């Protein structure tokens, strides 16, 4: 890898933010911070008199990163045990922090409470994120009407992430077709709510990575997906993990451990 490609890869990984837990311990499903933030920002874009800027999701209390399961733990858990992606945040409560501007002719406490409630509902109902608190920071006032018929404000500009191919989006469609007839790929794509397999995170190659290794031997499967808007990310990711694990079991040298990461919507 050249210096330029390495620099670009590092920049992309930073832009994707943390790999956040979607479910609890043992679920094996995750979502990138950038995908979650985009979905949340879109969910509140219709609120009148509010313009959301930066949005971050962090562990409540700055918790530790998740640690990959040991071989002993995998064996004890049996087939279908959860696999932890590299640098993932440990399952646990999360804090959602958002900066926003509010219309000047509406009471600020009411605006903030409406935004807080909308973000909370979207985090739980749209994504399934274990958000425990929502912190808001007012960064400015907007001289726009906030009453009935108020215009919906465009969100504050968010820098685009340039993908490996030089585009904002990078997935399997840009990296070449998935292996024809691969039962793991087919199983993932057949799950309702899956838009496509993606390859946004480094080290995942075509978006689905299967490796046999370990002592005792085991099979590890890592999957990246985009979720169809309107489907709850947690439910889709759990279904993908179940389907992919079953599809990867034939011929496996030992227990199959699987991680599913949601990297985009649509």
Coordinates of C-alpha atoms in Angstrom, one line a residue:
X1 CA 0.0 0.0 0.0
X2 CA 1.4 3.4 -1.0
X3 CA 1.6 6.3 1.4
X4 CA -1.3 8.1 -0.3
X5 CA -3.5 5.0 -0.1
X6 CA -2.6 4.5 3.5
X7 CA -3.4 8.1 4.4
X8 CA -6.7 7.9 2.6
X9 CA -7.6 4.7 4.4
X10 CA -6.8 6.1 7.8
X11 CA -8.8 9.3 7.0
X12 CA -11.8 7.1 6.0
X13 CA -11.7 5.0 9.1
X14 CA -11.6 8.1 11.3
X15 CA -14.6 9.6 9.3
X16 CA -16.6 6.5 10.0
X17 CA -16.2 7.1 13.7
X18 CA -16.7 4.4 16.3
X19 CA -18.1 1.0 15.7
X20 CA -21.1 1.0 18.1
X21 CA -23.0 -1.9 19.6
X22 CA -26.5 -2.3 18.2
X23 CA -27.5 -5.0 20.6
X24 CA -26.3 -6.4 23.9
X25 CA -23.5 -8.8 24.8
X26 CA -23.6 -11.8 22.5
X27 CA -25.7 -10.2 19.8
X28 CA -22.8 -9.7 17.5
X29 CA -24.4 -6.7 15.7
X30 CA -22.9 -3.3 15.3
X31 CA -23.2 0.0 13.4
X32 CA -20.8 2.7 12.4
X33 CA -21.1 6.0 14.1
X34 CA -21.4 7.8 10.8
X35 CA -24.3 5.6 9.6
X36 CA -26.1 6.1 12.9
X37 CA -25.6 9.8 12.9
X38 CA -26.8 10.2 9.3
X39 CA -29.9 8.2 10.1
X40 CA -30.6 10.2 13.2
X41 CA -30.0 13.5 11.5
X42 CA -32.4 12.5 8.7
X43 CA -35.1 11.4 11.3
X44 CA -35.2 14.9 12.8
X45 CA -34.7 16.9 9.6
X46 CA -38.5 17.6 9.5
X47 CA -38.6 19.4 12.8
X48 CA -39.5 23.1 12.2
X49 CA -37.2 25.8 13.4
X50 CA -34.3 23.4 14.2
X51 CA -31.0 22.9 12.3
X52 CA -28.9 20.0 13.6
X53 CA -25.1 20.3 13.2
X54 CA -22.6 17.9 14.6
X55 CA -23.9 14.7 16.2
X56 CA -21.7 12.2 18.1
X57 CA -22.4 8.9 19.8
X58 CA -20.1 7.8 22.6
X59 CA -20.1 5.2 25.4
X60 CA -21.9 6.5 28.5
X61 CA -19.1 7.3 30.9
X62 CA -16.5 6.7 28.1
X63 CA -16.6 2.9 28.5
X64 CA -14.0 0.5 27.2
X65 CA -13.7 -1.0 23.8
X66 CA -15.0 -4.5 23.3
X67 CA -12.5 -7.2 23.5
X68 CA -12.5 -10.1 21.0
X69 CA -13.6 -13.4 22.6
X70 CA -10.9 -15.8 23.5
X71 CA -10.8 -19.3 22.0
X72 CA -12.0 -20.8 25.3
X73 CA -15.0 -18.4 25.3
X74 CA -15.9 -19.2 21.7
X75 CA -15.8 -22.9 22.4
X76 CA -17.9 -22.5 25.5
X77 CA -20.4 -20.4 23.6
X78 CA -20.7 -22.9 20.8
X79 CA -21.8 -22.3 17.2
X80 CA -23.2 -18.9 16.6
X81 CA -21.1 -17.1 19.2
X82 CA -20.7 -13.3 18.7
X83 CA -17.6 -12.0 17.0
X84 CA -16.3 -8.5 17.9
X85 CA -15.1 -6.2 15.0
X86 CA -11.8 -4.5 15.5
X87 CA -11.9 -1.4 17.7
X88 CA -15.6 -1.8 18.5
X89 CA -17.1 -0.1 21.5
X90 CA -18.2 -2.6 24.2
X91 CA -21.9 -3.3 24.4
X92 CA -23.5 -1.0 27.0
X93 CA -25.3 2.3 27.3
X94 CA -24.5 5.1 24.9
X95 CA -24.6 8.9 25.1
X96 CA -25.9 10.9 22.1
X97 CA -24.6 14.5 21.8
X98 CA -25.9 16.9 19.3
X99 CA -25.3 20.6 18.5
X100 CA -28.1 22.6 17.0
X101 CA -29.4 26.0 16.0
X102 CA -32.9 27.1 16.9
X103 CA -35.4 29.6 15.5
X104 CA -35.4 32.8 17.6
X105 CA -39.2 33.2 17.8
X106 CA -39.9 29.9 19.6
X107 CA -39.1 29.2 23.3
X108 CA -35.7 27.5 23.4
X109 CA -36.6 25.0 26.1
X110 CA -39.6 23.7 24.0
X111 CA -37.4 23.4 20.9
X112 CA -34.7 21.6 22.8
X113 CA -37.2 19.2 24.4
X114 CA -38.8 18.4 21.0
X115 CA -35.4 17.7 19.5
X116 CA -34.3 15.6 22.5
X117 CA -37.5 13.5 22.3
X118 CA -37.2 13.0 18.5
X119 CA -33.5 11.9 18.7
X120 CA -34.4 9.5 21.6
X121 CA -37.2 7.9 19.7
X122 CA -35.2 7.6 16.5
X123 CA -32.2 6.0 18.3
X124 CA -34.4 3.3 19.9
X125 CA -37.2 2.8 17.3
X126 CA -35.3 3.4 14.1
X127 CA -31.9 2.0 15.0
X128 CA -32.1 0.0 18.2
X129 CA -29.2 1.8 19.8
X130 CA -28.9 1.5 23.6
X131 CA -28.9 5.3 24.1
X132 CA -29.2 6.2 27.8
X133 CA -28.9 10.0 27.5
X134 CA -29.2 12.8 25.0
X135 CA -27.1 15.9 25.5
X136 CA -27.8 19.0 23.5
X137 CA -25.7 22.1 22.8
X138 CA -27.2 25.3 21.4
X139 CA -24.7 26.9 19.0
X140 CA -26.8 29.7 17.5
X141 CA -30.2 31.3 16.9
X142 CA -32.0 31.5 13.6
X143 CA -34.1 34.5 12.6
X144 CA -36.8 32.3 11.0
X145 CA -40.4 31.6 11.9
X146 CA -41.0 28.5 14.0
X147 CA -44.8 28.4 14.1
X148 CA -47.3 26.5 11.8
X149 CA -46.2 26.5 8.2
X150 CA -42.6 27.3 9.2
X151 CA -40.0 26.2 6.5
X152 CA -38.1 23.1 7.2
X153 CA -34.4 24.0 7.5
X154 CA -31.7 22.3 5.7
X155 CA -29.3 20.5 8.1
X156 CA -25.9 22.1 8.7
X157 CA -23.4 20.9 6.1
X158 CA -21.6 17.7 7.0
X159 CA -18.3 16.9 5.3
X160 CA -18.6 14.1 2.8
X161 CA -16.3 11.1 3.2
X162 CA -14.3 10.3 0.0
X163 CA -14.4 6.6 -0.5
X164 CA -11.5 4.4 -1.8
X165 CA -12.8 4.8 -5.4
X166 CA -12.8 8.6 -5.1
X167 CA -16.6 8.8 -4.5
X168 CA -18.7 9.5 -1.4
X169 CA -20.1 6.0 -1.4
X170 CA -18.1 2.8 -1.7
X171 CA -19.6 -0.6 -1.6
X172 CA -19.5 -4.0 -3.3
X173 CA -21.0 -2.6 -6.4
X174 CA -17.9 -0.3 -6.8
X175 CA -15.4 -3.0 -5.8
X176 CA -16.6 -5.7 -8.1
X177 CA -19.4 -8.3 -7.8
X178 CA -19.7 -10.6 -4.8
X179 CA -18.6 -14.2 -5.4
X180 CA -21.2 -15.9 -7.5
X181 CA -23.1 -18.5 -5.7
X182 CA -21.5 -17.8 -2.3
X183 CA -24.1 -19.0 0.1
X184 CA -23.1 -16.5 2.8
X185 CA -23.6 -13.6 0.4
X186 CA -26.9 -15.0 -0.8
X187 CA -28.1 -15.5 2.8
X188 CA -27.3 -11.9 3.7
X189 CA -29.0 -10.4 0.6
X190 CA -32.1 -12.5 1.1
X191 CA -32.8 -11.0 4.6
X192 CA -35.7 -8.5 4.4
X193 CA -34.4 -5.0 5.0
X194 CA -31.0 -5.6 3.5
X195 CA -30.3 -3.1 0.7
X196 CA -26.9 -4.5 -0.3
X197 CA -23.6 -5.7 1.0
X198 CA -21.1 -2.9 1.5
X199 CA -17.3 -2.7 1.9
X200 CA -16.8 0.6 3.7
X201 CA -14.6 -0.6 6.7
X202 CA -11.0 -1.5 6.1
X203 CA -10.0 -5.1 6.3
X204 CA -13.3 -6.4 5.0
X205 CA -12.4 -6.8 1.4
X206 CA -15.6 -7.4 -0.5
X207 CA -17.8 -6.7 2.5
X208 CA -18.2 -10.4 3.6
X209 CA -15.0 -12.0 5.0
X210 CA -14.8 -15.6 6.0
X211 CA -11.7 -17.1 7.6
X212 CA -10.9 -20.4 9.2
X213 CA -8.3 -20.2 11.9
X214 CA -7.6 -20.7 15.6
X215 CA -6.7 -23.5 17.9
X216 CA -9.1 -25.2 18.3
X217 CA -10.2 -24.3 14.8
X218 CA -13.2 -22.1 14.2
X219 CA -14.8 -20.1 11.3
X220 CA -15.1 -16.3 11.6
X221 CA -17.5 -14.4 9.4
X222 CA -17.6 -10.6 9.2
X223 CA -20.4 -8.9 7.2
X224 CA -21.1 -5.3 6.3
X225 CA -24.6 -4.3 5.1
X226 CA -26.7 -1.3 4.1
X227 CA -30.2 -1.3 5.6
X228 CA -33.3 -0.3 3.6
X229 CA -34.8 2.9 5.1
X230 CA -37.9 2.2 7.3
X231 CA -36.4 -1.1 8.6
X232 CA -35.1 -1.1 12.2
X233 CA -31.4 -1.6 12.0
X234 CA -31.1 -3.9 15.0
X235 CA -33.7 -6.3 13.8
X236 CA -32.2 -6.5 10.3
X237 CA -28.7 -7.0 11.6
X238 CA -29.8 -9.8 14.0
X239 CA -31.6 -11.6 11.2
X240 CA -28.5 -11.3 8.9
X241 CA -26.3 -12.7 11.6
X242 CA -28.6 -15.7 12.1
X243 CA -28.9 -16.3 8.4
X244 CA -25.2 -15.9 7.7
X245 CA -24.1 -18.1 10.6
X246 CA -26.3 -20.9 9.4
X247 CA -25.1 -20.5 5.8
X248 CA -21.4 -20.6 6.9
X249 CA -21.8 -23.7 9.1
X250 CA -21.4 -26.4 6.3
X251 CA -17.8 -27.4 6.1
X252 CA -16.7 -25.2 8.9
X253 CA -13.8 -26.7 10.9
X254 CA -15.4 -25.7 14.2
X255 CA -17.9 -23.2 15.7
X256 CA -18.9 -20.2 13.6
X257 CA -18.6 -16.8 15.1
X258 CA -20.2 -13.9 13.2
X259 CA -20.2 -10.1 13.3
X260 CA -22.6 -7.9 11.3
X261 CA -21.9 -4.2 10.9
X262 CA -24.4 -1.7 9.5
X263 CA -22.4 0.9 7.6
X264 CA -25.2 2.7 5.6
X265 CA -28.9 3.2 4.9
X266 CA -30.5 3.1 1.5

